[in-house]
PDB file of C-alpha atoms in Angstrom:
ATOM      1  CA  UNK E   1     124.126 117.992  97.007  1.00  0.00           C
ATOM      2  CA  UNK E   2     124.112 116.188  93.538  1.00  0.00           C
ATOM      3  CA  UNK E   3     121.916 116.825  90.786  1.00  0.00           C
ATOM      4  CA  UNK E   4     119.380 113.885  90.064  1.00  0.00           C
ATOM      5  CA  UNK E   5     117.231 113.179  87.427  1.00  0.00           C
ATOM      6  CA  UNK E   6     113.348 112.356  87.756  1.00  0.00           C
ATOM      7  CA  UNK E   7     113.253 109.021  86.152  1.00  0.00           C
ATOM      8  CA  UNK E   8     116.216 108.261  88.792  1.00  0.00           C
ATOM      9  CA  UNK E   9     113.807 108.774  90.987  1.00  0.00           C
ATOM     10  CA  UNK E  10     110.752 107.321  90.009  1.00  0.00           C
ATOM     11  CA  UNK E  11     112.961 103.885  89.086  1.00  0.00           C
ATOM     12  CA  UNK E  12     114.429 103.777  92.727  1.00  0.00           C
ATOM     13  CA  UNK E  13     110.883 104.423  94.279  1.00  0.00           C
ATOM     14  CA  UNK E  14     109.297 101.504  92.310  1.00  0.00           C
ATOM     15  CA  UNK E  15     112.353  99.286  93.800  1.00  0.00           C
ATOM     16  CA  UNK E  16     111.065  99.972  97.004  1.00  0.00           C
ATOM     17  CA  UNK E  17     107.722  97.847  95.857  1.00  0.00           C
ATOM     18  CA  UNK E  18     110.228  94.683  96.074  1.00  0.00           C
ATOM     19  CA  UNK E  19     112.157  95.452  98.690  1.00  0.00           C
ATOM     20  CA  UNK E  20     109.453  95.699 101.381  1.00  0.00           C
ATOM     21  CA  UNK E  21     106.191  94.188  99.629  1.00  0.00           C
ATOM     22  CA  UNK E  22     104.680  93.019 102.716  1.00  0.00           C
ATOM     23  CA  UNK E  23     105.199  96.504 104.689  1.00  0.00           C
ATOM     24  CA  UNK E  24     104.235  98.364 100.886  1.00  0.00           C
ATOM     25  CA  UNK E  25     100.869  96.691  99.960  1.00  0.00           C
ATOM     26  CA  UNK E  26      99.984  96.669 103.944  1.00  0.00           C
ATOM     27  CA  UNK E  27     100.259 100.410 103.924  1.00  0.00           C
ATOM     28  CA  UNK E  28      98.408 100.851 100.674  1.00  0.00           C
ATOM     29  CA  UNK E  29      95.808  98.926 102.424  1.00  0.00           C
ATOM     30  CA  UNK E  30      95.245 100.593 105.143  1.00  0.00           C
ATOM     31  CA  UNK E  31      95.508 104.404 103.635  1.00  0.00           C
ATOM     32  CA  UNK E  32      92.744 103.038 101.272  1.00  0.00           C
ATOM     33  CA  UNK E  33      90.606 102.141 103.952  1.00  0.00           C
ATOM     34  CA  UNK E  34      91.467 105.390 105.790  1.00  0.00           C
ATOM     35  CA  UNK E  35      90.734 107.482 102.672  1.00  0.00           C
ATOM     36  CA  UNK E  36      86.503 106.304 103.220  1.00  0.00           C
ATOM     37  CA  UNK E  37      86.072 108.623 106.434  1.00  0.00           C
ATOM     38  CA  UNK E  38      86.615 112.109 103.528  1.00  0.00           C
ATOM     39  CA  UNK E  39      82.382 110.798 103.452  1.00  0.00           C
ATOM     40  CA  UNK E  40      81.366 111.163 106.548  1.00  0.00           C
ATOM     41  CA  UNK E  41      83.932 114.027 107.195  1.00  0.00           C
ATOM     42  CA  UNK E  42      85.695 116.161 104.414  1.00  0.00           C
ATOM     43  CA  UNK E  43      88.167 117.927 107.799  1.00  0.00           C
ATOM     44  CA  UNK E  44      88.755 114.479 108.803  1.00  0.00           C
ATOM     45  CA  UNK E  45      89.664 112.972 105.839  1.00  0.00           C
ATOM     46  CA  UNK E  46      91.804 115.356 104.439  1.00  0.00           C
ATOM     47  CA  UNK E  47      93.365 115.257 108.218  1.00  0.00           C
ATOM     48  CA  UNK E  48      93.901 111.892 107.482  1.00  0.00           C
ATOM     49  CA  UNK E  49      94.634 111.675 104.213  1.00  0.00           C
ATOM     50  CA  UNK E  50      97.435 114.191 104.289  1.00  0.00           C
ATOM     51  CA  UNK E  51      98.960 111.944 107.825  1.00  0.00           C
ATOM     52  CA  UNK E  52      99.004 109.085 105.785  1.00  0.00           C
ATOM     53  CA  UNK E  53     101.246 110.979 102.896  1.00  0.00           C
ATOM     54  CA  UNK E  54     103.724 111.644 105.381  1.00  0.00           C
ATOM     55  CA  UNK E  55     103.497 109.037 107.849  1.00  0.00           C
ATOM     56  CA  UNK E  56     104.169 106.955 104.525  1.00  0.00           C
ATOM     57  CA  UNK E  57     108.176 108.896 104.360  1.00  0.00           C
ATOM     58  CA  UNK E  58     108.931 107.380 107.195  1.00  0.00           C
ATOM     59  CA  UNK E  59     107.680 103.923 106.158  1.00  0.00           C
ATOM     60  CA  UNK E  60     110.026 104.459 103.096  1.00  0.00           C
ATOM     61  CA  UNK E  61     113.021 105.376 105.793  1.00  0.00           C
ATOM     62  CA  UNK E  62     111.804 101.524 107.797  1.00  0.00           C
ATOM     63  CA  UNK E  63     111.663  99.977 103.972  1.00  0.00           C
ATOM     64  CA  UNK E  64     115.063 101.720 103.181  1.00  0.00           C
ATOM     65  CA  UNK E  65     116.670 101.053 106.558  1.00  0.00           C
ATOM     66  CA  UNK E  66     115.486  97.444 106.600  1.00  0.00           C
ATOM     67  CA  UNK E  67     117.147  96.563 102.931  1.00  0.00           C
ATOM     68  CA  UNK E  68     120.254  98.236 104.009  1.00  0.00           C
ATOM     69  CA  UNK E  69     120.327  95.047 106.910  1.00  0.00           C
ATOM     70  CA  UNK E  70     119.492  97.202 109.818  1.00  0.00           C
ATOM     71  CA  UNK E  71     116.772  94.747 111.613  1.00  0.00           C
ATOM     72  CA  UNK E  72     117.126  96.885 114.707  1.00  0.00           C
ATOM     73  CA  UNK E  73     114.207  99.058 113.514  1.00  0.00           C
ATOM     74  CA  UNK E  74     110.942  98.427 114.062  1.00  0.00           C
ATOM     75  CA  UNK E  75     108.207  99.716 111.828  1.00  0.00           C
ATOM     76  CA  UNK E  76     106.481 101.174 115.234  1.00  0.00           C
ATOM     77  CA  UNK E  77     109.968 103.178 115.235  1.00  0.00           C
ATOM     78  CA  UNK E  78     109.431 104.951 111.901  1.00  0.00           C
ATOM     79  CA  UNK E  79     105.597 105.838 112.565  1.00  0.00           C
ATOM     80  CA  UNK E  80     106.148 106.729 115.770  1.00  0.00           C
ATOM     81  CA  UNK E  81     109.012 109.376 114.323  1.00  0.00           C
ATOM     82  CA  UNK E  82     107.161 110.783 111.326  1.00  0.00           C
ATOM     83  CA  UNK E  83     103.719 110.907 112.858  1.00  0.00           C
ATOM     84  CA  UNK E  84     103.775 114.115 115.396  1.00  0.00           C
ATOM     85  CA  UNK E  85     105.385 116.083 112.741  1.00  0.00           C
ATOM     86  CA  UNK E  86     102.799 114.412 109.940  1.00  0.00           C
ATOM     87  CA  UNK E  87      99.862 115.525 112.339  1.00  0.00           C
ATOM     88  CA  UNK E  88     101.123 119.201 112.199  1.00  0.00           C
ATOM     89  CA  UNK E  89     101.334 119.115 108.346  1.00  0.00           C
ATOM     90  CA  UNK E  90      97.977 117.954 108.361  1.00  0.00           C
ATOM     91  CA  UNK E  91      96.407 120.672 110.849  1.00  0.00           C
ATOM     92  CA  UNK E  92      97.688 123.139 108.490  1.00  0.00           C
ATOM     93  CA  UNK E  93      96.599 121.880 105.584  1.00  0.00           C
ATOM     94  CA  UNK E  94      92.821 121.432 107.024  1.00  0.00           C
ATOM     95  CA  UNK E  95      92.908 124.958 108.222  1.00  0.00           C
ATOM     96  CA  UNK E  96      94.145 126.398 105.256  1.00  0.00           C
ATOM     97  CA  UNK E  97      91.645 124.370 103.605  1.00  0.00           C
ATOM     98  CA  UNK E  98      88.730 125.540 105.471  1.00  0.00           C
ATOM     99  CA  UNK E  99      89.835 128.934 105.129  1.00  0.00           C
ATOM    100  CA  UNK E 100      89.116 128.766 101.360  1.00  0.00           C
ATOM    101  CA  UNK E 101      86.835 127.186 101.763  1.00  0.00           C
ATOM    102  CA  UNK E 102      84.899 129.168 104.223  1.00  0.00           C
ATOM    103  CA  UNK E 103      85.621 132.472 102.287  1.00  0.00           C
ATOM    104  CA  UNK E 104      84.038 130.484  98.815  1.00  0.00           C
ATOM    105  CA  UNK E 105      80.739 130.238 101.436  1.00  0.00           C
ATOM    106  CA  UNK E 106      80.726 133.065 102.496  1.00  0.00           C
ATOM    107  CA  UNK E 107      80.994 135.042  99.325  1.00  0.00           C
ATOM    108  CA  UNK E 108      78.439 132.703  97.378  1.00  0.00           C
ATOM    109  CA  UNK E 109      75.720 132.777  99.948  1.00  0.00           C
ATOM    110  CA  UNK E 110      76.410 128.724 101.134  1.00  0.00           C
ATOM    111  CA  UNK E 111      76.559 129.117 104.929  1.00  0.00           C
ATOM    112  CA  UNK E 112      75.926 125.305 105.051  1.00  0.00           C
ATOM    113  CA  UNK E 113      78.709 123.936 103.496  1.00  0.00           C
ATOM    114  CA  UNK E 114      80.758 125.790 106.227  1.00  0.00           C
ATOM    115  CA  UNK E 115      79.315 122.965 108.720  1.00  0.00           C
ATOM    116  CA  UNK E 116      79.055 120.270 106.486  1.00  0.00           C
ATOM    117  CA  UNK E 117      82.990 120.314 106.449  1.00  0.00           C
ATOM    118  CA  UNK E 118      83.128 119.031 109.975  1.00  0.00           C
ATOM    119  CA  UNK E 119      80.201 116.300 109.233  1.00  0.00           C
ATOM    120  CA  UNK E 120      78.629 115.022 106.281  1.00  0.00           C
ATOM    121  CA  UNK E 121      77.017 111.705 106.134  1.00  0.00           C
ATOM    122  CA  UNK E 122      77.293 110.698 102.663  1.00  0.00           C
ATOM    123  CA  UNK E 123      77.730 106.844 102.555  1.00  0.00           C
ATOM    124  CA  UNK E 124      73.841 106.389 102.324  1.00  0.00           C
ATOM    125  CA  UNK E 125      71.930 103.878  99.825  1.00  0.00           C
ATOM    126  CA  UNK E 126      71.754 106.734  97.706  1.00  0.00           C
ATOM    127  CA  UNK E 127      75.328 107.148  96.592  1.00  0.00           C
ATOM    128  CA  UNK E 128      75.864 103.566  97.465  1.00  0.00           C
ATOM    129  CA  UNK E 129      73.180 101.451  96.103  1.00  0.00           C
ATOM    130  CA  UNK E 130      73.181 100.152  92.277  1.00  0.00           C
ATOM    131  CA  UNK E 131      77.054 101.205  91.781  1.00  0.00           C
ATOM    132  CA  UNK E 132      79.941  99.691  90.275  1.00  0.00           C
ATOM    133  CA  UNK E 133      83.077  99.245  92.288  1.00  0.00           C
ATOM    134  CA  UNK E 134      84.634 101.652  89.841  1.00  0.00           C
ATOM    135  CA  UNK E 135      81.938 103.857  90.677  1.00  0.00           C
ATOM    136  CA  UNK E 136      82.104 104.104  93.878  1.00  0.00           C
ATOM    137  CA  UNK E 137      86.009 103.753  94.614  1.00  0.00           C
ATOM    138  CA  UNK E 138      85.936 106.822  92.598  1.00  0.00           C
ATOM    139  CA  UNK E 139      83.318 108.810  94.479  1.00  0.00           C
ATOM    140  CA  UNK E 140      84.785 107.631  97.561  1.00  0.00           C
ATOM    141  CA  UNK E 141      88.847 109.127  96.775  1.00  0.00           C
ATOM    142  CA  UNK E 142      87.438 111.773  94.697  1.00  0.00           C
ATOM    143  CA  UNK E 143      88.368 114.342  97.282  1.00  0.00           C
ATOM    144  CA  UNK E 144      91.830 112.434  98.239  1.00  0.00           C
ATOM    145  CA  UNK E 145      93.303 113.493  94.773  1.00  0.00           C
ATOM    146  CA  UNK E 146      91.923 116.885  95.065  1.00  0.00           C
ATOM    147  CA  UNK E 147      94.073 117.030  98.462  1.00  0.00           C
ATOM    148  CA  UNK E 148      96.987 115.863  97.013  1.00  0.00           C
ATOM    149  CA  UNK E 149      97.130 118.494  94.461  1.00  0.00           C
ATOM    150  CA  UNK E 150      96.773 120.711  97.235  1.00  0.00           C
ATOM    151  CA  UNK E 151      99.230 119.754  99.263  1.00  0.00           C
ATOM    152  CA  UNK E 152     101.423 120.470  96.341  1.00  0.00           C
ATOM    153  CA  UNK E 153     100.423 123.191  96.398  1.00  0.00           C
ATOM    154  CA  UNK E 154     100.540 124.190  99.519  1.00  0.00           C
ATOM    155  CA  UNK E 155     104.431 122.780  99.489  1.00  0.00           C
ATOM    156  CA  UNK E 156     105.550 124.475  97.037  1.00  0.00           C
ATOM    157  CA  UNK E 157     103.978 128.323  98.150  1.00  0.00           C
ATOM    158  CA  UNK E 158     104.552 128.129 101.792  1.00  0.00           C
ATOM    159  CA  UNK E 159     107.627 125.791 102.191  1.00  0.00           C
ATOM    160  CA  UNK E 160     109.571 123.414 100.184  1.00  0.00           C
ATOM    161  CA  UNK E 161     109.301 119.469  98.471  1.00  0.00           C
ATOM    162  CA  UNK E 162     111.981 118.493 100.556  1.00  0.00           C
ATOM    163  CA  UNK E 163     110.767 120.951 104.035  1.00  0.00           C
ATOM    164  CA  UNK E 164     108.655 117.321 105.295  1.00  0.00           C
ATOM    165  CA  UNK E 165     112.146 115.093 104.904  1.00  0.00           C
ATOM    166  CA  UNK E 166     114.441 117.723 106.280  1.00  0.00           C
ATOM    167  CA  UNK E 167     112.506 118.471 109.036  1.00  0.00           C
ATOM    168  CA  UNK E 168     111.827 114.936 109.829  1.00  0.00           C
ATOM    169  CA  UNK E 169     115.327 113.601 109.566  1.00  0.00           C
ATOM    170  CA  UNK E 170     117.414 116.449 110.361  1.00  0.00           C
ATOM    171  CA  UNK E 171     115.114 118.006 112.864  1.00  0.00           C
ATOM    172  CA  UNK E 172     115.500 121.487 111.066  1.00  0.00           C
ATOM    173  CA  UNK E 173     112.866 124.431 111.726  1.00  0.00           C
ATOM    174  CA  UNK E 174     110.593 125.419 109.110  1.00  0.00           C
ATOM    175  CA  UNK E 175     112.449 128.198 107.644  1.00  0.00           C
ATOM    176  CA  UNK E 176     115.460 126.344 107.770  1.00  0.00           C
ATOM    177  CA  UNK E 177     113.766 123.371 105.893  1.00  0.00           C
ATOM    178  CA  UNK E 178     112.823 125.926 103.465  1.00  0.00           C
ATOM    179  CA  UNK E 179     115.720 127.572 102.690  1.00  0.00           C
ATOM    180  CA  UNK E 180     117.765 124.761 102.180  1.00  0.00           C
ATOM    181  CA  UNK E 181     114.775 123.162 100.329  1.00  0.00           C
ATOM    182  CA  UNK E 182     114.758 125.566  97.994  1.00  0.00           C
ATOM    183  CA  UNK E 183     118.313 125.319  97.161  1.00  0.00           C
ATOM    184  CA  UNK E 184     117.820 121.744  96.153  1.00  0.00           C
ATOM    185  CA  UNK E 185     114.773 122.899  94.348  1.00  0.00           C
ATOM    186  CA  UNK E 186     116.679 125.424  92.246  1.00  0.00           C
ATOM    187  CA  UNK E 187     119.668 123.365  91.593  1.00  0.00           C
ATOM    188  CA  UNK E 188     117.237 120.419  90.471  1.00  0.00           C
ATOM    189  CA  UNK E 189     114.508 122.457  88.661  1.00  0.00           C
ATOM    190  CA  UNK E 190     113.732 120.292  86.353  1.00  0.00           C
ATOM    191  CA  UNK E 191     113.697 117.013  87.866  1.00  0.00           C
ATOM    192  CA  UNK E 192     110.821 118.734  90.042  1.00  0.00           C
ATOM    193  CA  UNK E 193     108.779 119.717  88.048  1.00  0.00           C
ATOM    194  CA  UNK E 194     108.826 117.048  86.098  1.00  0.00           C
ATOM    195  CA  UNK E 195     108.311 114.811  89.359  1.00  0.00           C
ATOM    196  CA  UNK E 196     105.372 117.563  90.090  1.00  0.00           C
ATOM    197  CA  UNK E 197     104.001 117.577  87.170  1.00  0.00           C
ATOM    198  CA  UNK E 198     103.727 113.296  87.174  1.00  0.00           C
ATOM    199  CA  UNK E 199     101.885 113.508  90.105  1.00  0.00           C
ATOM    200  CA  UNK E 200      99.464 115.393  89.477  1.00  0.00           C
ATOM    201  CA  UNK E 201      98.484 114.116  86.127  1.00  0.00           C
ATOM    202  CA  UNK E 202      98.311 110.751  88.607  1.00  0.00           C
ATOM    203  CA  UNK E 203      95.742 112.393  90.983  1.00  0.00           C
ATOM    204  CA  UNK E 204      93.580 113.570  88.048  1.00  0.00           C
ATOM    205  CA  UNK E 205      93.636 110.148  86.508  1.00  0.00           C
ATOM    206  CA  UNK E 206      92.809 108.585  89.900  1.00  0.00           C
ATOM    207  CA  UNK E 207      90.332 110.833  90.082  1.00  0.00           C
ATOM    208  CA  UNK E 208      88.561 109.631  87.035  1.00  0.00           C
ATOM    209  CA  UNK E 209      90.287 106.624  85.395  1.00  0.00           C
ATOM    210  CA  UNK E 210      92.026 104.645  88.031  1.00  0.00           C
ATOM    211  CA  UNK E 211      90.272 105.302  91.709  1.00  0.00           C
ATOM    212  CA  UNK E 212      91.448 102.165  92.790  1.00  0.00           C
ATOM    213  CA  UNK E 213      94.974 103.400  92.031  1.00  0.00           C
ATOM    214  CA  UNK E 214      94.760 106.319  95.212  1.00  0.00           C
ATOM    215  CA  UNK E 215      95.843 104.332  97.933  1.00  0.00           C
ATOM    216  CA  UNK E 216      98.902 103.370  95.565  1.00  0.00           C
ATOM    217  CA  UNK E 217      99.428 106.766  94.656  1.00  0.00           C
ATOM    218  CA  UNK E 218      99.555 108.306  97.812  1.00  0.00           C
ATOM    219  CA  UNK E 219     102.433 105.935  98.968  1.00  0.00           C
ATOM    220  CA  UNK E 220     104.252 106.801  95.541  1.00  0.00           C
ATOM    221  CA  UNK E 221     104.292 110.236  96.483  1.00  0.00           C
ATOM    222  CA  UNK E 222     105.822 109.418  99.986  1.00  0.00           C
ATOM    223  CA  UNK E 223     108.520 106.888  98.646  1.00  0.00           C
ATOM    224  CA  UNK E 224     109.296 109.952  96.048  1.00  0.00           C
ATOM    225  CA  UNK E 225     109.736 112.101  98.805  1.00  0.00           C
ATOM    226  CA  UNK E 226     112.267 110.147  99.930  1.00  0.00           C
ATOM    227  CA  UNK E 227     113.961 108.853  97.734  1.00  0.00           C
ATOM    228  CA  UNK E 228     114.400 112.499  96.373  1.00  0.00           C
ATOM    229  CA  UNK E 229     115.163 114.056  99.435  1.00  0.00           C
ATOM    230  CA  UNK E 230     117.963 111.142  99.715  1.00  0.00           C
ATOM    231  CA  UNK E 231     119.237 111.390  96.898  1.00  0.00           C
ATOM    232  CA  UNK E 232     119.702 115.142  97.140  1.00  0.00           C
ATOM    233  CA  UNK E 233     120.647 115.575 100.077  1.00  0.00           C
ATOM    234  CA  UNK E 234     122.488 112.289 101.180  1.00  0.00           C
ATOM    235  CA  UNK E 235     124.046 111.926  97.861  1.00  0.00           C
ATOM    236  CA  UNK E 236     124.135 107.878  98.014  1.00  0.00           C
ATOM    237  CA  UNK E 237     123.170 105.699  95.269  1.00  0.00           C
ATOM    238  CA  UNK E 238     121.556 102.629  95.350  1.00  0.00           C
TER     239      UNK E 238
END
């Protein structure tokens, strides 16, 4: 493993924009039209939401593949790889998200909220009507940003930043992913947190500056993950 360096990273990732626009922007498109069901369903779209995050590494593995001049791969290939594992990620992260926030009911007295996680209808003339685009892109991804933080944190207490890539790529178990993920995480401190510390100033500036950013964002963080798990662990240069 080599030590790397967090603008390394963040430089690489934003190659990635030109060297697969078409495949880039199209996924950017479609996690931002994904992101809209988080109204109608908060389990669903952070289900979603957190799919799409790491669906999108394997969409960087297509993007990297593809440069590298292997047109053998399909992108059906890399989503059909990342996505069973993605889905898992994302059932744990909904039920240790409705474990919070079932407990924050429970204590407060706000039975309802418990069922409103399942189904909420909010896209109604109410919240819609009489609203700026900003205005509403940023109601609408509010809750994405807030689920990106917590995958962080989620990451970073229960496994690793690189557990997702190693397990995807070199099929390791969870602990293993972990344990060798933090490794990389202690021999690269400070490129992580640095990276960690980008990203979520990102989500809370989506969040109240730039909601049309999100979609953009989320597929940042998966070309990061990456690109940083490729760089640590693969040790190749671009």
């Amino acid at each position: 493993m080599k030590r790397a360096t967090f603008s390394d990273w963040l430089r690489q990732a934003l190659l990635f924009v030109g060297r697969g626009p078409a495949v880039w922007a199209g996924y950017c498109l479609f996690i931002g039209i994904i992101l809209s069901v988080g109204r109608i369903s908060l389990a669903l779209g952070v289900f979603f939401s957190v799919t799409c995050l790491f669906v999108g590494v394997g969409v960087a593995k297509y993007i990297d593949l593809k440069y590298s001049g292997d047109y053998s791969v399909r992108l059906y290939w890399a989503i059909n790889k990342s996505l069973p594992l993605a889905v898992i990620a994302a059932s744990c992260i909904v039920i240790c998200w409705f474990v919070f926030m079932a407990l924050s009911a429970i204590f407060s007295g706000e039975f309802y909220k418990i069922g409103r996680f399942f189904f909420y209808w909010e896209l109604t003339p109410e919240n819609l009507d009489n609203k700026s685009m900003w205005e509403v892109t940023r109601w609408i991804y509010a809750y994405a940003n807030v689920t990106l933080i917590f995958v962080l944190l989620m990451l970073t207490t229960f496994a690793s930043w690189f557990s997702y890539p190693l397990m995807l790529f070199r099929n390791y178990s969870w602990s293993e992913a972990k344990e060798q993920g933090d490794k990389a995480v202690a021999k690269n401190q400070k490129a992580l947190y640095t990276l960690l510390g980008f990203i979520i100033v990102e989500a809370l500036l989506c969040t109240g500056i730039t909601p049309l950013l999100t979609p953009v964002l989320y597929m940042l963080v998966s070309t990061l993950m990456y690109i940083s798990y490729k760089n640590v662990f693969m040790a190749m240069h671009y």
